[in-house]
Amino acid sequence: MGETGIKGIKLGKCWGGKVVEETRVVQLNATERTLGHDVNSTRTTKYTLLTYWPKALFEQYRRIANVYFTLVAILSLTVYSPVRPWTTWTPLVIVMGVSMVKEAIEDYKRYKGDQATNHQETDALDPETGEFRPVVWKRLYPGQIVRCKKDEFIPADLVFLGSSDPENTCYVETMNLDGETNLKIKKSLDECKDLSVEDLSKYQGSIECEAPNTKLYQFAGNLLVGPPEQTNRPKVAVQPSAVILRGCSLRNTAHIYGVIIYAGHDTKVFMNSTEAPSKRSIIERRVDYVIMFMFACLFSFCLTGAVFFTDWLQKNFEDHWYMLPGNTGTVYNPEKPGATGVGNFITGFILYGYLIPISLYVSIEMVKIVQSMVFIAQDRDMYHKETDTPAVARTSNLNEDLGMVKTVLSDKTGTLTMNMMDFFKCSIAGTSYGAGITEIERSNADRRGQILQEIDTAAADPYREKFFNFYDKKLMDQAWTKQERSPEIEMFFRMLAVCHTVVPDGPAVEDEIKYEAESPDEAALVVAAKVMGFFFCKRSNTTVTVREKTASGTHDVEYELLNVLEFNSTRKRMSVIVRDSRGKLLLFCKGADTVIYARLDNKNPLNLELKKPTLDHMEEYGNSGLRTLCLSYKELDSASYEKWQVQWEQAKTALTDRELKMDELSEEMEHNLCLLGCTAIEDRLQEGVSKCIKQMADAGIRLWVLTGDKLETAINIGFACSLITEEMRQFIITANFADVEALELEGDLDGASVLANTRVEEQLTLAAANMQGEAASMDCALIIDGKALTYALSGKQAKLFISCAERCKAVLCCRVSPLQKAQVTGLVKKQGDVTLAIGDGANDVGMIQSAHIGVGISGQEGRQAVMASDFAIAQFRYLTPLLMVHGRWSYKRITRMINFFLYKNMLFGVTLFCYNGFTLFSGQYMYSDVYMTLFNVIFTSLTPIIIGMFDKDVDKSAGIQYPQLYGQGQRNEYFTAWAIMGWLATSLMQCLLLTTFVLVGNQSDMILFQQGHPSTMYATGVLLFTTIIITLHWEVISILEQWTWIHHLSIWGSQAIWWVFLCFFSIFPLGLSADLYHLFIGIVGGSAHYWLYCLLLPVMAILPDFFYRAVRRWVAPAPHEVVGEIQWLARKEGRNLSQMPQPVHHVPEDTNATVVFRMMGEEKKHTGYVPEYDPQSKFYNQNQVATKHKDKKRDDGGLRNPVLDKLTASAGHSHRTGEGSEAVPVISNGRDAGAASQGSGSMVPGPAPEPAALNSP
């Protein structure tokens, strides 16, 4: 690699000589583009004028059928072709041309969008004149200083230099970047914030930063002040808060100044715009194998004909003197059998090409576009009126897969829940406050048959507002000032008002102000502080102002914001360091309970007093389905802080490992904390979630919920939304054991990992044994926490884990990371199940892209999940119509259409083979090559497309009311090898019947037409072709369940087009109509023999298959046929389908809830070291034999999981604890349950004359 003259930039052997950068140096006020830096021109098109033809043709020839038809078209130009070349080239050009034109139109739309973007204008600073002048975006480059105005989009990635705001801050909206509509505050560099335009034009300096990358929320760079030749230039750290990315829009600020650091395709938004993984449907992949089978049939036909013809030519040709055996040429030369055989093979290869449906792929594409862009997108049942959000099919490739889903993997927050947070309860200084009742508590009470006492809503109503649904008379209206622990309460709410990154918007009036928060949780906490008298009213670059109402009065207190230790998924906490008006240094830290408890000062008597009651309150809140957050603080020593601040500034300016160094320093500061309490925020379930989950369970769809919540919270929400029922046997897998935690506290992390891995294996082995044994006949639920999942996803554990999960109707994975979500999805996908992943946040993107089908929820966490998805809906409940209506219909329509294509082409193609056999495989055919060409393109093209678009066995309401129908797609009943062979066998039977009757009944010595004309070869061909056209359309008539005018139009219209063609084409000039010249009007059409055959032969051909279907429907009706009868009876009796008899569920005599749980002494659910996932680690692949343990204290009442003890409070169940390290997971029986397992019933069609049972899948 050669060095350039620019620091940190290297030239590599890359495509097109692209410069590879290790670090980037950008000179401010650069007058020309630096080598290796992209200009700001962007292109999203797939093609250019030069690359369109090669790329578009490459896309077409990725389909093997197009390769075959092109080869046939080329061979038709040779002497071996039995047909005229234009008859093979015409359909090929039409089919490929339609696809290529479609590609060109779509790409032209992208080109127009690129042109509009590249020609937008922004103001760029001219260093020579010191003035801003308008410049189009595509001419901008790194180093230029630009001015962006209010409501304009940012043209490139900028370092924020200054603003019209006195505080030198600005607000940006990142909707186009991550989908979030809340405003983000940005802070300019202190070094440049007071510079005027003239000063900026003369400013000398450079920005040294990392090379272009995909990290949207991270940035490492420094501003070097002074000219480049100056040594030891002052260095100023550039924080991520000073970087504004392309795609953001400026809000609430008149204008800003910034220097471009990344332009064009180097910007972070373009670096992140990688193409989603290419997904093909299960059916489409299977079609490839079917086409290969048809190719095999084609080659066998060709080979059979070539061998037979060559053998006959050698043995018998000399005896046929009228063929002039002495003047044959190469094609029929018996002395050259090799050349003759090859020539005959090529002839057959062209002739039998009708076995391969040339228009299949185009038809599939047309049907899928209508299914997705019309039926799914226009479905009012999936339109969310409150947010004006329709369903969106972002791809049409996977429509039929929606009808085959076996496993749904779902996020919880924002997917099952509304992600609209309300401050609901809190624990302060060991006392719990808040009297509300959550939906989870109501669900648990209903399940236990209890009645909860509701609070006085009239007293709470005056305090309710967005994000706040809390009432406790001990705190409201400053009543907290009279409480015994008022100092702790005051500090608690002060922390809520100060420790956040919320941006206030609007006047500093409590009733009018709005808060722009990065998450609804933060907004809820700030609103709670406001209601309690700590009104966060103003934020600047360095200060936070809070209007505090305390016992001493109301005061505006300004806190100097010194440091923000930001939240990330690794730290699981967020801290701020502030200096109050008295000069006191305070650190406020909030985060997950496990993280905060590990950093408390164990010598502080207040912590010793508050830890247990606060932990109990968090358990209680978690059981109620609330999201908990732990709050703590500490006072800092000035001298220690100043020393730490020096190290912090050094870490901020580091170009390598900046994040790691800052995390280490944050860890150093966040210790010896003082516990204040915890908050509990309610995230209510979405409307219709329980019903949707129940319907999916009845449909045989397993639901996995992957959530970051605690075990108890996840279980309670599982009960509330009907994911888990009391009738299910629950198996809980965890890695939190006392002996494992003891090793972790001792620092023996390797030993702890080995032991935890063994414990997880023991639990999974025991669960698998019980699922195969006494629990085999029951519905099961598997619950596993994130720590246990780390081991369960690795090595041999993965097979054991997935084998257990596949036997369960519901799986709950708790405390999982985004990476684990994607890993779990990939593991389920590998088992062969069609998987659907649904989520609403950026942390769900990996899961969505890993699944067969990704569904994004247009929710509160931005649109990153939607942008990565295949389908987008507004509510979880819309999965019901998406899967059980559109998915089921799409699967049946596509598979039936493909089967019909194969059937009709086999029927037609084999007639060519049969007749060729009659002519000793000489390559002769009895059809005109004109209508042979139009067979796929005109005469039989409309009917399969109409089937694919509009075929419907039962109505929409029936598909939802009887979810058991969905099992047909899961079992792939319509596109198994047997189903396909059934269609092909039918075509062969009909082909033999039609060919035999036509050829036997139309011999050349028979006078069948007027004026004494005998039956000629082409007249026989017209008759046989007519019977084929009629037969295949009448076959469709025999299988259709519902008719519409468009079905009539396609079926009868296609047949009519054939006769219209015969009438008009036969009067064309002889040179064009050739063998059809006056054949139909003058000869065939006037024969009663022809019309009699057209009536009788198709009826005879379809009768065997029709009788088979009728008998099967009578003896063993399919589920949709039973529901169809119910539907017919409902219409006949003038009733709605909902008024007809519903499924009857059989109730088992004895159903017990059973739980696998751990007994390792006292549980510590909120602590524990979670090792990083490393598939190569010895801890994940060790082959240890699980130790057998015995339960020494089991009684007749059995053992209950402590979580369920809190939920059910059933009499006769006790919680016992084992001793030391010998205790292991055990099996216990819960109370008897009289209700039945879901989906175990049958459907009875009620008053139907012959009742038929429909067993659930």
Short mmCIF file of C-alpha atoms in Angstrom, two decimals, residues 592-948:
data_model
loop_
_atom_site.label_atom_id
_atom_site.label_comp_id
_atom_site.label_asym_id
_atom_site.label_seq_id
_atom_site.Cartn_x
_atom_site.Cartn_y
_atom_site.Cartn_z
CA ALA A 592 -31.27 -1.47 36.25
CA ASP A 593 -31.59 -2.90 39.72
CA THR A 594 -28.80 -5.44 39.18
CA VAL A 595 -26.40 -2.68 38.16
CA ILE A 596 -27.26 -0.19 40.92
CA TYR A 597 -27.25 -2.76 43.75
CA ALA A 598 -23.78 -3.94 42.71
CA ARG A 599 -22.50 -0.34 43.15
CA LEU A 600 -24.06 0.59 46.48
CA ASP A 601 -21.95 1.49 49.52
CA ASN A 602 -22.33 -1.57 51.75
CA LYS A 603 -21.04 0.40 54.74
CA ASN A 604 -23.74 3.02 54.49
CA PRO A 605 -26.38 2.28 57.18
CA LEU A 606 -29.12 3.82 55.02
CA ASN A 607 -28.34 1.32 52.26
CA LEU A 608 -28.46 -1.56 54.71
CA GLU A 609 -31.84 -0.35 55.87
CA LEU A 610 -33.36 0.24 52.41
CA LYS A 611 -31.98 -2.58 50.25
CA LYS A 612 -34.40 -5.31 51.31
CA PRO A 613 -37.66 -3.31 51.35
CA THR A 614 -36.76 -1.66 48.03
CA LEU A 615 -35.95 -5.06 46.53
CA ASP A 616 -39.27 -6.41 47.80
CA HIS A 617 -41.09 -3.47 46.28
CA MET A 618 -39.36 -4.06 42.93
CA GLU A 619 -40.46 -7.69 43.10
CA GLU A 620 -44.00 -6.56 43.81
CA TYR A 621 -43.95 -4.04 40.97
CA GLY A 622 -42.47 -6.60 38.61
CA ASN A 623 -45.21 -9.08 39.48
CA SER A 624 -47.70 -6.35 38.56
CA GLY A 625 -46.10 -5.96 35.13
CA LEU A 626 -44.41 -2.62 35.85
CA ARG A 627 -41.01 -1.47 34.54
CA THR A 628 -38.71 -0.67 37.41
CA LEU A 629 -35.74 1.66 37.60
CA CYS A 630 -33.42 2.01 40.58
CA LEU A 631 -32.29 5.50 41.75
CA SER A 632 -29.16 6.38 43.69
CA TYR A 633 -26.77 9.29 44.29
CA LYS A 634 -23.65 10.36 46.11
CA GLU A 635 -21.82 13.54 47.04
CA LEU A 636 -18.42 14.04 45.44
CA ASP A 637 -15.21 15.41 46.86
CA SER A 638 -14.00 18.41 44.83
CA ALA A 639 -10.34 17.38 44.79
CA SER A 640 -11.10 13.83 43.68
CA TYR A 641 -13.48 15.10 41.05
CA GLU A 642 -10.93 17.54 39.57
CA LYS A 643 -8.40 14.76 39.30
CA TRP A 644 -10.97 12.50 37.63
CA GLN A 645 -12.03 15.30 35.28
CA VAL A 646 -8.50 15.57 33.88
CA GLN A 647 -8.57 11.86 33.02
CA TRP A 648 -12.06 12.26 31.57
CA GLU A 649 -10.91 15.02 29.20
CA GLN A 650 -8.00 12.87 28.06
CA ALA A 651 -10.35 9.95 27.38
CA LYS A 652 -12.70 12.25 25.45
CA THR A 653 -9.90 13.29 23.09
CA ALA A 654 -8.59 9.77 22.49
CA LEU A 655 -9.01 8.60 18.91
CA THR A 656 -8.60 4.92 19.78
CA ASP A 657 -10.75 3.02 22.28
CA ARG A 658 -12.46 6.24 23.31
CA GLU A 659 -15.68 4.51 24.36
CA LEU A 660 -13.85 1.89 26.39
CA LYS A 661 -11.77 4.47 28.23
CA MET A 662 -14.81 6.58 29.01
CA ASP A 663 -16.70 3.55 30.28
CA GLU A 664 -13.80 2.65 32.57
CA LEU A 665 -13.74 6.15 34.02
CA SER A 666 -17.51 6.12 34.45
CA GLU A 667 -17.20 2.85 36.33
CA GLU A 668 -14.58 4.46 38.56
CA MET A 669 -16.94 7.29 39.47
CA GLU A 670 -20.14 5.23 39.89
CA HIS A 671 -19.44 3.40 43.13
CA ASN A 672 -20.29 3.73 46.83
CA LEU A 673 -23.72 5.01 45.88
CA CYS A 674 -26.54 5.79 48.27
CA LEU A 675 -29.89 4.14 47.48
CA LEU A 676 -32.91 6.42 47.16
CA GLY A 677 -35.55 4.01 45.90
CA CYS A 678 -37.10 2.90 42.66
CA THR A 679 -39.74 3.97 40.15
CA ALA A 680 -42.40 1.77 38.56
CA ILE A 681 -43.77 2.68 35.14
CA GLU A 682 -46.75 1.03 33.50
CA ASP A 683 -46.66 0.03 29.87
CA ARG A 684 -50.16 -1.20 29.10
CA LEU A 685 -50.95 -4.09 26.77
CA GLN A 686 -52.12 -3.16 23.31
CA GLU A 687 -55.74 -3.65 22.44
CA GLY A 688 -56.58 -7.15 21.24
CA VAL A 689 -53.25 -8.75 22.14
CA SER A 690 -54.77 -11.55 24.24
CA LYS A 691 -57.30 -12.46 21.57
CA CYS A 692 -54.64 -12.44 18.86
CA ILE A 693 -52.34 -14.72 20.88
CA LYS A 694 -55.19 -17.12 21.60
CA GLN A 695 -56.07 -17.28 17.91
CA MET A 696 -52.44 -17.98 17.00
CA ALA A 697 -52.35 -20.76 19.59
CA ASP A 698 -55.54 -22.25 18.12
CA ALA A 699 -53.90 -22.04 14.70
CA GLY A 700 -50.97 -24.10 15.94
CA ILE A 701 -48.51 -21.19 15.90
CA ARG A 702 -45.92 -21.21 18.67
CA LEU A 703 -45.18 -17.80 20.16
CA TRP A 704 -41.79 -16.87 21.56
CA VAL A 705 -41.53 -13.62 23.49
CA LEU A 706 -38.00 -12.22 23.68
CA THR A 707 -37.83 -9.42 26.22
CA GLY A 708 -35.36 -7.54 28.35
CA ASP A 709 -37.72 -7.64 31.35
CA LYS A 710 -37.16 -9.54 34.55
CA LEU A 711 -38.41 -13.10 34.82
CA GLU A 712 -41.33 -12.23 37.10
CA THR A 713 -42.52 -9.33 34.92
CA ALA A 714 -42.36 -11.43 31.78
CA ILE A 715 -44.31 -14.31 33.35
CA ASN A 716 -47.03 -11.98 34.59
CA ILE A 717 -47.40 -10.34 31.19
CA GLY A 718 -47.48 -13.83 29.68
CA PHE A 719 -50.47 -14.65 31.87
CA ALA A 720 -52.16 -11.31 31.19
CA CYS A 721 -52.01 -11.72 27.41
CA SER A 722 -52.99 -15.42 27.45
CA LEU A 723 -49.57 -16.55 26.26
CA ILE A 724 -49.29 -18.69 29.39
CA THR A 725 -52.29 -20.32 31.00
CA GLU A 726 -52.73 -22.18 34.27
CA GLU A 727 -53.31 -25.36 32.27
CA MET A 728 -49.77 -25.27 30.86
CA ARG A 729 -46.87 -27.01 32.47
CA GLN A 730 -44.19 -24.41 32.92
CA PHE A 731 -40.49 -25.20 32.79
CA ILE A 732 -38.25 -22.40 34.08
CA ILE A 733 -34.57 -22.47 33.13
CA THR A 734 -32.18 -20.15 34.92
CA ALA A 735 -28.49 -19.77 35.66
CA ASN A 736 -28.92 -17.79 38.88
CA PHE A 737 -27.86 -20.18 41.65
CA ALA A 738 -26.27 -19.40 44.99
CA ASP A 739 -23.13 -21.45 44.34
CA VAL A 740 -22.68 -19.85 40.90
CA GLU A 741 -23.00 -16.38 42.39
CA ALA A 742 -20.57 -17.30 45.15
CA LEU A 743 -17.91 -18.17 42.58
CA GLU A 744 -18.60 -14.91 40.76
CA LEU A 745 -18.16 -12.89 43.96
CA GLU A 746 -14.87 -14.67 44.57
CA GLY A 747 -13.70 -13.62 41.11
CA ASP A 748 -13.64 -17.16 39.70
CA LEU A 749 -15.57 -16.32 36.57
CA ASP A 750 -14.33 -19.37 34.64
CA GLY A 751 -15.48 -21.71 37.38
CA ALA A 752 -18.80 -19.90 37.61
CA SER A 753 -19.34 -20.28 33.86
CA VAL A 754 -18.57 -24.01 33.97
CA LEU A 755 -20.95 -24.54 36.87
CA ALA A 756 -23.71 -22.41 35.35
CA ASN A 757 -23.35 -24.30 32.07
CA THR A 758 -23.77 -27.59 33.92
CA ARG A 759 -26.82 -26.33 35.79
CA VAL A 760 -28.48 -25.18 32.57
CA GLU A 761 -27.78 -28.54 30.92
CA GLU A 762 -29.27 -30.37 33.90
CA GLN A 763 -32.44 -28.31 33.76
CA LEU A 764 -32.87 -28.72 30.01
CA THR A 765 -32.27 -32.48 30.22
CA LEU A 766 -34.82 -32.82 33.00
CA ALA A 767 -37.35 -30.67 31.14
CA ALA A 768 -36.91 -32.72 27.95
CA ALA A 769 -37.40 -35.97 29.87
CA ASN A 770 -40.62 -34.71 31.47
CA MET A 771 -41.95 -33.34 28.18
CA GLN A 772 -41.52 -36.80 26.67
CA GLY A 773 -42.94 -38.48 29.77
CA GLU A 774 -45.81 -37.41 31.97
CA ALA A 775 -46.16 -33.99 30.33
CA ALA A 776 -46.27 -35.33 26.78
CA SER A 777 -50.05 -34.99 26.52
CA MET A 778 -50.16 -31.44 27.89
CA ASP A 779 -49.42 -27.97 26.63
CA CYS A 780 -46.09 -26.70 27.93
CA ALA A 781 -44.39 -23.35 28.35
CA LEU A 782 -40.64 -22.81 28.55
CA ILE A 783 -39.26 -19.78 30.38
CA ILE A 784 -35.54 -19.02 30.28
CA ASP A 785 -33.52 -16.01 31.41
CA GLY A 786 -30.78 -14.28 29.46
CA LYS A 787 -27.93 -15.70 31.49
CA ALA A 788 -29.12 -19.26 30.97
CA LEU A 789 -29.78 -18.49 27.32
CA THR A 790 -26.11 -17.59 26.89
CA TYR A 791 -25.23 -21.22 27.57
CA ALA A 792 -28.33 -22.73 25.95
CA LEU A 793 -27.43 -21.22 22.57
CA SER A 794 -24.01 -22.84 22.43
CA GLY A 795 -22.67 -26.25 21.49
CA LYS A 796 -24.74 -29.32 22.22
CA GLN A 797 -26.94 -27.26 24.53
CA ALA A 798 -28.52 -25.59 21.50
CA LYS A 799 -29.99 -28.87 20.22
CA LEU A 800 -31.31 -29.72 23.66
CA PHE A 801 -32.78 -26.25 24.10
CA ILE A 802 -34.53 -26.20 20.74
CA SER A 803 -35.86 -29.74 21.20
CA CYS A 804 -37.51 -28.61 24.46
CA ALA A 805 -38.80 -25.39 22.91
CA GLU A 806 -40.35 -27.20 19.93
CA ARG A 807 -42.54 -29.21 22.31
CA CYS A 808 -43.90 -26.02 23.92
CA LYS A 809 -46.78 -23.84 22.81
CA ALA A 810 -45.13 -20.77 24.36
CA VAL A 811 -41.53 -19.76 25.07
CA LEU A 812 -40.46 -16.76 27.15
CA CYS A 813 -36.87 -15.54 26.96
CA CYS A 814 -36.14 -12.89 29.60
CA ARG A 815 -33.28 -10.42 30.02
CA VAL A 816 -32.13 -11.00 26.45
CA SER A 817 -29.84 -8.72 24.46
CA PRO A 818 -30.42 -7.71 20.81
CA LEU A 819 -27.70 -10.16 19.76
CA GLN A 820 -29.40 -12.99 21.62
CA LYS A 821 -32.70 -12.15 19.92
CA ALA A 822 -31.07 -12.63 16.52
CA GLN A 823 -29.31 -15.82 17.67
CA VAL A 824 -32.51 -17.36 18.99
CA THR A 825 -34.33 -16.50 15.76
CA GLY A 826 -31.56 -18.05 13.68
CA LEU A 827 -31.63 -21.20 15.82
CA VAL A 828 -35.39 -21.65 15.37
CA LYS A 829 -35.07 -20.94 11.65
CA LYS A 830 -32.45 -23.69 11.24
CA GLN A 831 -34.96 -26.27 12.48
CA GLY A 832 -37.04 -25.78 9.34
CA ASP A 833 -39.94 -23.88 10.87
CA VAL A 834 -41.17 -20.86 8.96
CA THR A 835 -40.42 -18.05 11.40
CA LEU A 836 -41.90 -14.60 11.74
CA ALA A 837 -40.18 -11.99 13.91
CA ILE A 838 -42.07 -8.89 15.02
CA GLY A 839 -40.72 -5.86 16.85
CA ASP A 840 -40.82 -2.09 16.99
CA GLY A 841 -37.37 -0.88 18.01
CA ALA A 842 -33.82 -0.68 16.72
CA ASN A 843 -32.89 -3.53 19.07
CA ASP A 844 -35.25 -5.80 17.10
CA VAL A 845 -33.63 -5.23 13.69
CA GLY A 846 -31.29 -8.24 13.95
CA MET A 847 -34.19 -10.50 14.90
CA ILE A 848 -36.39 -9.15 12.10
CA GLN A 849 -33.71 -9.65 9.45
CA SER A 850 -32.80 -13.14 10.71
CA ALA A 851 -36.34 -14.54 10.44
CA HIS A 852 -37.99 -15.82 7.28
CA ILE A 853 -40.48 -12.94 7.60
CA GLY A 854 -39.82 -9.68 9.44
CA VAL A 855 -42.72 -7.54 10.63
CA GLY A 856 -42.14 -4.05 11.99
CA ILE A 857 -44.51 -2.23 14.31
CA SER A 858 -44.95 1.47 13.53
CA GLY A 859 -44.61 2.39 17.19
CA GLN A 860 -43.05 4.80 19.65
CA GLU A 861 -39.40 3.71 19.22
CA GLY A 862 -38.83 5.12 15.76
CA ARG A 863 -39.02 3.35 12.41
CA GLN A 864 -35.79 1.38 12.30
CA ALA A 865 -37.68 -1.88 12.78
CA VAL A 866 -40.13 -0.88 10.05
CA MET A 867 -37.34 0.07 7.66
CA ALA A 868 -35.68 -3.33 8.18
CA SER A 869 -38.92 -5.30 7.89
CA ASP A 870 -40.76 -7.10 5.10
CA PHE A 871 -44.20 -6.05 6.33
CA ALA A 872 -45.20 -3.16 8.58
CA ILE A 873 -48.32 -2.93 10.72
CA ALA A 874 -49.43 -0.55 13.45
CA GLN A 875 -50.64 -3.01 16.10
CA PHE A 876 -49.77 -6.55 17.16
CA ARG A 877 -53.40 -7.64 16.79
CA TYR A 878 -53.17 -7.06 13.05
CA LEU A 879 -51.12 -10.24 12.84
CA THR A 880 -54.43 -12.11 12.89
CA PRO A 881 -55.71 -10.82 9.51
CA LEU A 882 -52.18 -10.65 8.11
CA LEU A 883 -51.53 -14.35 8.75
CA MET A 884 -54.92 -16.04 8.87
CA VAL A 885 -56.52 -14.10 6.05
CA HIS A 886 -53.93 -12.67 3.67
CA GLY A 887 -51.24 -15.21 4.47
CA ARG A 888 -53.57 -18.15 4.15
CA TRP A 889 -55.18 -16.83 0.98
CA SER A 890 -51.82 -15.98 -0.60
CA TYR A 891 -50.45 -19.45 0.15
CA LYS A 892 -53.46 -21.24 -1.33
CA ARG A 893 -53.68 -18.92 -4.32
CA ILE A 894 -50.00 -19.08 -5.23
CA THR A 895 -49.71 -22.85 -4.78
CA ARG A 896 -52.92 -23.53 -6.71
CA MET A 897 -51.76 -21.21 -9.49
CA ILE A 898 -48.36 -22.90 -9.73
CA ASN A 899 -49.94 -26.35 -9.69
CA PHE A 900 -52.29 -25.29 -12.49
CA PHE A 901 -49.33 -24.02 -14.52
CA LEU A 902 -47.54 -27.35 -14.14
CA TYR A 903 -50.73 -29.27 -14.89
CA LYS A 904 -51.60 -27.40 -18.07
CA ASN A 905 -48.07 -27.45 -19.46
CA MET A 906 -47.68 -31.14 -18.74
CA LEU A 907 -51.05 -31.84 -20.37
CA PHE A 908 -50.12 -29.93 -23.51
CA GLY A 909 -46.47 -30.97 -23.65
CA VAL A 910 -47.14 -34.70 -23.35
CA THR A 911 -49.59 -34.57 -26.28
CA LEU A 912 -46.65 -33.41 -28.40
CA PHE A 913 -44.59 -36.36 -27.14
CA CYS A 914 -47.43 -38.83 -27.79
CA TYR A 915 -48.06 -37.66 -31.32
CA ASN A 916 -44.34 -37.59 -31.99
CA GLY A 917 -44.33 -41.23 -30.91
CA PHE A 918 -47.02 -41.97 -33.49
CA THR A 919 -44.69 -40.49 -36.12
CA LEU A 920 -41.72 -42.59 -34.91
CA PHE A 921 -40.21 -39.57 -33.10
CA SER A 922 -39.38 -37.86 -36.36
CA GLY A 923 -40.06 -34.41 -34.86
CA GLN A 924 -43.47 -34.05 -36.52
CA TYR A 925 -46.30 -32.25 -34.69
CA MET A 926 -49.96 -31.77 -35.57
CA TYR A 927 -50.40 -28.23 -34.22
CA SER A 928 -49.65 -24.93 -35.91
CA ASP A 929 -46.59 -23.30 -34.39
CA VAL A 930 -48.57 -20.06 -34.18
CA TYR A 931 -51.12 -21.18 -31.62
CA MET A 932 -48.51 -23.35 -29.91
CA THR A 933 -46.66 -20.11 -29.24
CA LEU A 934 -49.82 -18.45 -27.92
CA PHE A 935 -50.74 -21.35 -25.63
CA ASN A 936 -48.90 -19.91 -22.58
CA VAL A 937 -49.03 -16.26 -23.56
CA ILE A 938 -52.70 -15.83 -24.52
CA PHE A 939 -55.01 -18.83 -24.30
CA THR A 940 -54.11 -20.04 -20.79
CA SER A 941 -52.48 -17.00 -19.21
CA LEU A 942 -55.46 -15.19 -17.67
CA THR A 943 -57.09 -18.03 -15.72
CA PRO A 944 -54.08 -18.92 -13.50
CA ILE A 945 -53.47 -15.23 -12.81
CA ILE A 946 -57.10 -14.80 -11.72
CA ILE A 947 -56.76 -17.88 -9.51
CA GLY A 948 -53.63 -16.38 -7.95
#
